[in-house]
């Protein structure tokens, strides 16, 4: 169990939040890594499996349908080819659900470490896959936050998409600005509601009022190093999908050579490592934002 001299409950500016978040994680990196290891591996594998299922849909349905449409085939035929059969759709939905649960479980463990550090000034390095009662409550609140954000994006976005198709495409620029606001509010609300267990109404009002304040600037600044690291770590995903699509196009055009069977296994391992590492890196922004929206004792 590692300790640190950095106090959690004190007022900080943007620079202080970013610096202290890095120090807390860096000074306790071994303990931090071991505490998150079980859920990091599970979340990485779940997301790699979701990538594999999406890749299969793209290669088996989306690419052939696009080539048929490009060659002037009837729209009904291209539409029929683009639709997956029922068991493929079921596997895709299950993969999405497992990836969502695994990711939220990982965030739950991160929130538990933040609470531990806030209360005791240390990070508990005991890595466990089991969730206690408080963890399950956090997971429930995280799921509620995700559902609220998804519904808000879909409901608000529907008229903008219709207006963009019906009239002008630039309308989507306004929608992008609204999504940015919703994303900031969602981040603040999730931290207040699921991390610090603030009542729903108070957390929502706080998030809607502070969505474009200093917390928004902190979110953007913290996203820069996290995003750069994620681009590097997720390169295997891009290489795998692009290579698979190119191989399918070649096969549909008469080339008998496809990708070797070991490529799928190899990239599943690489994608698991890349997704798990990117999740670990993304926790830096969670700590930085958690310090900013901290609920003092």
PDB file of N, CA and C in Angstrom, residues 8 17 107-108 110-112 114-115 118 138 141-142 145-146 183-200 202-204 206-207 215-216 218-219 222 282-295:
ATOM      1  N   UNK A   8      -5.577  15.525  -0.917  1.00  0.00           N
ATOM      2  CA  UNK A   8      -6.647  15.466  -1.914  1.00  0.00           C
ATOM      3  C   UNK A   8      -7.604  16.644  -1.754  1.00  0.00           C
ATOM      4  N   UNK A  17      -4.332  20.731 -10.616  1.00  0.00           N
ATOM      5  CA  UNK A  17      -5.042  19.456 -10.777  1.00  0.00           C
ATOM      6  C   UNK A  17      -4.267  18.515 -11.690  1.00  0.00           C
ATOM      7  N   UNK A 107     -13.949   1.436 -14.456  1.00  0.00           N
ATOM      8  CA  UNK A 107     -14.113   2.790 -13.906  1.00  0.00           C
ATOM      9  C   UNK A 107     -14.519   2.719 -12.434  1.00  0.00           C
ATOM     10  N   UNK A 108     -15.343   1.726 -12.096  1.00  0.00           N
ATOM     11  CA  UNK A 108     -15.740   1.534 -10.699  1.00  0.00           C
ATOM     12  C   UNK A 108     -14.532   1.309  -9.806  1.00  0.00           C
ATOM     13  N   UNK A 110     -11.463   2.306 -10.432  1.00  0.00           N
ATOM     14  CA  UNK A 110     -10.725   3.568 -10.368  1.00  0.00           C
ATOM     15  C   UNK A 110     -11.370   4.500  -9.342  1.00  0.00           C
ATOM     16  N   UNK A 111     -12.691   4.573  -9.355  1.00  0.00           N
ATOM     17  CA  UNK A 111     -13.395   5.418  -8.387  1.00  0.00           C
ATOM     18  C   UNK A 111     -13.125   4.950  -6.955  1.00  0.00           C
ATOM     19  N   UNK A 112     -13.043   3.635  -6.767  1.00  0.00           N
ATOM     20  CA  UNK A 112     -12.765   3.117  -5.425  1.00  0.00           C
ATOM     21  C   UNK A 112     -11.375   3.535  -4.950  1.00  0.00           C
ATOM     22  N   UNK A 114      -9.792   6.232  -5.898  1.00  0.00           N
ATOM     23  CA  UNK A 114      -9.846   7.673  -5.618  1.00  0.00           C
ATOM     24  C   UNK A 114     -10.461   7.920  -4.248  1.00  0.00           C
ATOM     25  N   UNK A 115     -11.532   7.206  -3.931  1.00  0.00           N
ATOM     26  CA  UNK A 115     -12.154   7.364  -2.611  1.00  0.00           C
ATOM     27  C   UNK A 115     -11.191   6.948  -1.501  1.00  0.00           C
ATOM     28  N   UNK A 118      -8.635   9.641  -1.107  1.00  0.00           N
ATOM     29  CA  UNK A 118      -9.262  10.823  -0.505  1.00  0.00           C
ATOM     30  C   UNK A 118      -9.443  10.636   0.997  1.00  0.00           C
ATOM     31  N   UNK A 138     -21.903   1.980  -7.141  1.00  0.00           N
ATOM     32  CA  UNK A 138     -21.205   2.847  -8.090  1.00  0.00           C
ATOM     33  C   UNK A 138     -21.449   2.412  -9.520  1.00  0.00           C
ATOM     34  N   UNK A 141     -24.835   3.511 -10.652  1.00  0.00           N
ATOM     35  CA  UNK A 141     -24.893   4.944 -10.950  1.00  0.00           C
ATOM     36  C   UNK A 141     -24.161   5.273 -12.248  1.00  0.00           C
ATOM     37  N   UNK A 142     -23.060   4.583 -12.507  1.00  0.00           N
ATOM     38  CA  UNK A 142     -22.351   4.788 -13.779  1.00  0.00           C
ATOM     39  C   UNK A 142     -23.237   4.393 -14.952  1.00  0.00           C
ATOM     40  N   UNK A 145     -25.774   7.039 -15.583  1.00  0.00           N
ATOM     41  CA  UNK A 145     -25.169   8.205 -16.228  1.00  0.00           C
ATOM     42  C   UNK A 145     -24.989   7.979 -17.720  1.00  0.00           C
ATOM     43  N   UNK A 146     -24.517   6.786 -18.094  1.00  0.00           N
ATOM     44  CA  UNK A 146     -24.306   6.473 -19.507  1.00  0.00           C
ATOM     45  C   UNK A 146     -25.632   6.478 -20.259  1.00  0.00           C
ATOM     46  N   UNK A 183     -21.088  16.399 -23.271  1.00  0.00           N
ATOM     47  CA  UNK A 183     -19.977  15.563 -22.826  1.00  0.00           C
ATOM     48  C   UNK A 183     -19.334  16.130 -21.565  1.00  0.00           C
ATOM     49  N   UNK A 184     -19.162  17.445 -21.520  1.00  0.00           N
ATOM     50  CA  UNK A 184     -18.605  18.073 -20.330  1.00  0.00           C
ATOM     51  C   UNK A 184     -19.549  17.909 -19.140  1.00  0.00           C
ATOM     52  N   UNK A 185     -20.829  18.156 -19.368  1.00  0.00           N
ATOM     53  CA  UNK A 185     -21.809  17.989 -18.289  1.00  0.00           C
ATOM     54  C   UNK A 185     -21.877  16.536 -17.825  1.00  0.00           C
ATOM     55  N   UNK A 186     -21.794  15.605 -18.766  1.00  0.00           N
ATOM     56  CA  UNK A 186     -21.811  14.182 -18.425  1.00  0.00           C
ATOM     57  C   UNK A 186     -20.617  13.810 -17.551  1.00  0.00           C
ATOM     58  N   UNK A 187     -19.435  14.324 -17.881  1.00  0.00           N
ATOM     59  CA  UNK A 187     -18.238  14.018 -17.095  1.00  0.00           C
ATOM     60  C   UNK A 187     -18.370  14.545 -15.670  1.00  0.00           C
ATOM     61  N   UNK A 188     -18.818  15.791 -15.538  1.00  0.00           N
ATOM     62  CA  UNK A 188     -18.970  16.384 -14.202  1.00  0.00           C
ATOM     63  C   UNK A 188     -20.053  15.662 -13.421  1.00  0.00           C
ATOM     64  N   UNK A 189     -21.185  15.387 -14.067  1.00  0.00           N
ATOM     65  CA  UNK A 189     -22.286  14.703 -13.393  1.00  0.00           C
ATOM     66  C   UNK A 189     -21.866  13.314 -12.929  1.00  0.00           C
ATOM     67  N   UNK A 190     -21.141  12.580 -13.762  1.00  0.00           N
ATOM     68  CA  UNK A 190     -20.711  11.232 -13.401  1.00  0.00           C
ATOM     69  C   UNK A 190     -19.794  11.251 -12.188  1.00  0.00           C
ATOM     70  N   UNK A 191     -18.867  12.206 -12.160  1.00  0.00           N
ATOM     71  CA  UNK A 191     -17.956  12.293 -11.018  1.00  0.00           C
ATOM     72  C   UNK A 191     -18.708  12.668  -9.746  1.00  0.00           C
ATOM     73  N   UNK A 192     -19.601  13.610  -9.832  1.00  0.00           N
ATOM     74  CA  UNK A 192     -20.352  14.013  -8.631  1.00  0.00           C
ATOM     75  C   UNK A 192     -21.318  12.916  -8.185  1.00  0.00           C
ATOM     76  N   UNK A 193     -21.992  12.298  -9.150  1.00  0.00           N
ATOM     77  CA  UNK A 193     -23.063  11.354  -8.827  1.00  0.00           C
ATOM     78  C   UNK A 193     -22.532   9.962  -8.477  1.00  0.00           C
ATOM     79  N   UNK A 194     -21.567   9.453  -9.269  1.00  0.00           N
ATOM     80  CA  UNK A 194     -21.088   8.088  -9.080  1.00  0.00           C
ATOM     81  C   UNK A 194     -19.836   8.001  -8.217  1.00  0.00           C
ATOM     82  N   UNK A 195     -18.968   9.014  -8.277  1.00  0.00           N
ATOM     83  CA  UNK A 195     -17.738   8.976  -7.481  1.00  0.00           C
ATOM     84  C   UNK A 195     -17.973   9.493  -6.062  1.00  0.00           C
ATOM     85  N   UNK A 196     -18.564  10.679  -5.962  1.00  0.00           N
ATOM     86  CA  UNK A 196     -18.746  11.294  -4.649  1.00  0.00           C
ATOM     87  C   UNK A 196     -20.143  11.081  -4.063  1.00  0.00           C
ATOM     88  N   UNK A 197     -20.988  10.333  -4.749  1.00  0.00           N
ATOM     89  CA  UNK A 197     -22.303   9.931  -4.257  1.00  0.00           C
ATOM     90  C   UNK A 197     -23.192  11.111  -3.884  1.00  0.00           C
ATOM     91  N   UNK A 198     -23.097  12.187  -4.662  1.00  0.00           N
ATOM     92  CA  UNK A 198     -23.982  13.338  -4.472  1.00  0.00           C
ATOM     93  C   UNK A 198     -25.374  12.965  -4.992  1.00  0.00           C
ATOM     94  N   UNK A 199     -26.452  13.405  -4.346  1.00  0.00           N
ATOM     95  CA  UNK A 199     -27.798  13.112  -4.849  1.00  0.00           C
ATOM     96  C   UNK A 199     -27.983  13.526  -6.312  1.00  0.00           C
ATOM     97  N   UNK A 200     -28.860  12.822  -7.000  1.00  0.00           N
ATOM     98  CA  UNK A 200     -29.034  12.985  -8.441  1.00  0.00           C
ATOM     99  C   UNK A 200     -29.333  14.434  -8.832  1.00  0.00           C
ATOM    100  N   UNK A 202     -28.909  17.314  -7.229  1.00  0.00           N
ATOM    101  CA  UNK A 202     -27.822  18.253  -6.960  1.00  0.00           C
ATOM    102  C   UNK A 202     -26.667  18.059  -7.950  1.00  0.00           C
ATOM    103  N   UNK A 203     -26.354  16.798  -8.247  1.00  0.00           N
ATOM    104  CA  UNK A 203     -25.272  16.532  -9.198  1.00  0.00           C
ATOM    105  C   UNK A 203     -25.615  17.031 -10.592  1.00  0.00           C
ATOM    106  N   UNK A 204     -26.865  16.848 -11.010  1.00  0.00           N
ATOM    107  CA  UNK A 204     -27.284  17.284 -12.334  1.00  0.00           C
ATOM    108  C   UNK A 204     -27.272  18.810 -12.440  1.00  0.00           C
ATOM    109  N   UNK A 206     -25.502  20.926 -10.685  1.00  0.00           N
ATOM    110  CA  UNK A 206     -24.109  21.367 -10.650  1.00  0.00           C
ATOM    111  C   UNK A 206     -23.444  21.166 -12.008  1.00  0.00           C
ATOM    112  N   UNK A 207     -23.689  20.002 -12.633  1.00  0.00           N
ATOM    113  CA  UNK A 207     -23.061  19.695 -13.919  1.00  0.00           C
ATOM    114  C   UNK A 207     -23.551  20.628 -15.019  1.00  0.00           C
ATOM    115  N   UNK A 215     -13.708  23.502 -15.329  1.00  0.00           N
ATOM    116  CA  UNK A 215     -13.669  22.046 -15.477  1.00  0.00           C
ATOM    117  C   UNK A 215     -13.632  21.643 -16.940  1.00  0.00           C
ATOM    118  N   UNK A 216     -14.329  22.387 -17.774  1.00  0.00           N
ATOM    119  CA  UNK A 216     -14.309  22.105 -19.210  1.00  0.00           C
ATOM    120  C   UNK A 216     -12.916  22.335 -19.785  1.00  0.00           C
ATOM    121  N   UNK A 218     -10.130  22.132 -18.128  1.00  0.00           N
ATOM    122  CA  UNK A 218      -9.296  21.054 -17.600  1.00  0.00           C
ATOM    123  C   UNK A 218      -9.518  19.763 -18.384  1.00  0.00           C
ATOM    124  N   UNK A 219     -10.767  19.479 -18.724  1.00  0.00           N
ATOM    125  CA  UNK A 219     -11.075  18.271 -19.480  1.00  0.00           C
ATOM    126  C   UNK A 219     -10.376  18.286 -20.837  1.00  0.00           C
ATOM    127  N   UNK A 222      -6.467  17.945 -20.253  1.00  0.00           N
ATOM    128  CA  UNK A 222      -6.101  16.583 -19.852  1.00  0.00           C
ATOM    129  C   UNK A 222      -6.287  15.600 -20.991  1.00  0.00           C
ATOM    130  N   UNK A 282      -6.052   6.621 -19.662  1.00  0.00           N
ATOM    131  CA  UNK A 282      -7.205   7.518 -19.556  1.00  0.00           C
ATOM    132  C   UNK A 282      -7.575   7.829 -18.117  1.00  0.00           C
ATOM    133  N   UNK A 283      -7.131   6.999 -17.168  1.00  0.00           N
ATOM    134  CA  UNK A 283      -7.456   7.288 -15.769  1.00  0.00           C
ATOM    135  C   UNK A 283      -6.789   8.564 -15.270  1.00  0.00           C
ATOM    136  N   UNK A 284      -5.756   9.013 -15.964  1.00  0.00           N
ATOM    137  CA  UNK A 284      -5.120  10.285 -15.571  1.00  0.00           C
ATOM    138  C   UNK A 284      -6.132  11.428 -15.611  1.00  0.00           C
ATOM    139  N   UNK A 285      -6.933  11.483 -16.681  1.00  0.00           N
ATOM    140  CA  UNK A 285      -7.932  12.546 -16.786  1.00  0.00           C
ATOM    141  C   UNK A 285      -9.013  12.393 -15.719  1.00  0.00           C
ATOM    142  N   UNK A 286      -9.312  11.152 -15.314  1.00  0.00           N
ATOM    143  CA  UNK A 286     -10.303  10.934 -14.250  1.00  0.00           C
ATOM    144  C   UNK A 286      -9.791  11.505 -12.929  1.00  0.00           C
ATOM    145  N   UNK A 287      -8.525  11.267 -12.616  1.00  0.00           N
ATOM    146  CA  UNK A 287      -7.947  11.818 -11.394  1.00  0.00           C
ATOM    147  C   UNK A 287      -7.911  13.349 -11.447  1.00  0.00           C
ATOM    148  N   UNK A 288      -7.522  13.903 -12.593  1.00  0.00           N
ATOM    149  CA  UNK A 288      -7.448  15.362 -12.707  1.00  0.00           C
ATOM    150  C   UNK A 288      -8.823  16.008 -12.524  1.00  0.00           C
ATOM    151  N   UNK A 289      -9.836  15.457 -13.179  1.00  0.00           N
ATOM    152  CA  UNK A 289     -11.187  15.997 -13.035  1.00  0.00           C
ATOM    153  C   UNK A 289     -11.738  15.728 -11.641  1.00  0.00           C
ATOM    154  N   UNK A 290     -11.388  14.562 -11.078  1.00  0.00           N
ATOM    155  CA  UNK A 290     -11.841  14.247  -9.731  1.00  0.00           C
ATOM    156  C   UNK A 290     -11.311  15.218  -8.695  1.00  0.00           C
ATOM    157  N   UNK A 291     -10.087  15.668  -8.856  1.00  0.00           N
ATOM    158  CA  UNK A 291      -9.532  16.681  -7.959  1.00  0.00           C
ATOM    159  C   UNK A 291     -10.253  18.017  -8.092  1.00  0.00           C
ATOM    160  N   UNK A 292     -10.686  18.335  -9.319  1.00  0.00           N
ATOM    161  CA  UNK A 292     -11.323  19.635  -9.559  1.00  0.00           C
ATOM    162  C   UNK A 292     -12.742  19.690  -9.021  1.00  0.00           C
ATOM    163  N   UNK A 293     -13.513  18.626  -9.217  1.00  0.00           N
ATOM    164  CA  UNK A 293     -14.922  18.632  -8.776  1.00  0.00           C
ATOM    165  C   UNK A 293     -15.060  17.965  -7.416  1.00  0.00           C
ATOM    166  N   UNK A 294     -13.992  17.919  -6.662  1.00  0.00           N
ATOM    167  CA  UNK A 294     -13.962  17.243  -5.380  1.00  0.00           C
ATOM    168  C   UNK A 294     -15.033  17.798  -4.434  1.00  0.00           C
ATOM    169  N   UNK A 295     -15.703  16.887  -3.731  1.00  0.00           N
ATOM    170  CA  UNK A 295     -16.646  17.249  -2.691  1.00  0.00           C
ATOM    171  C   UNK A 295     -15.907  17.161  -1.361  1.00  0.00           C
TER     172      UNK A 295
END
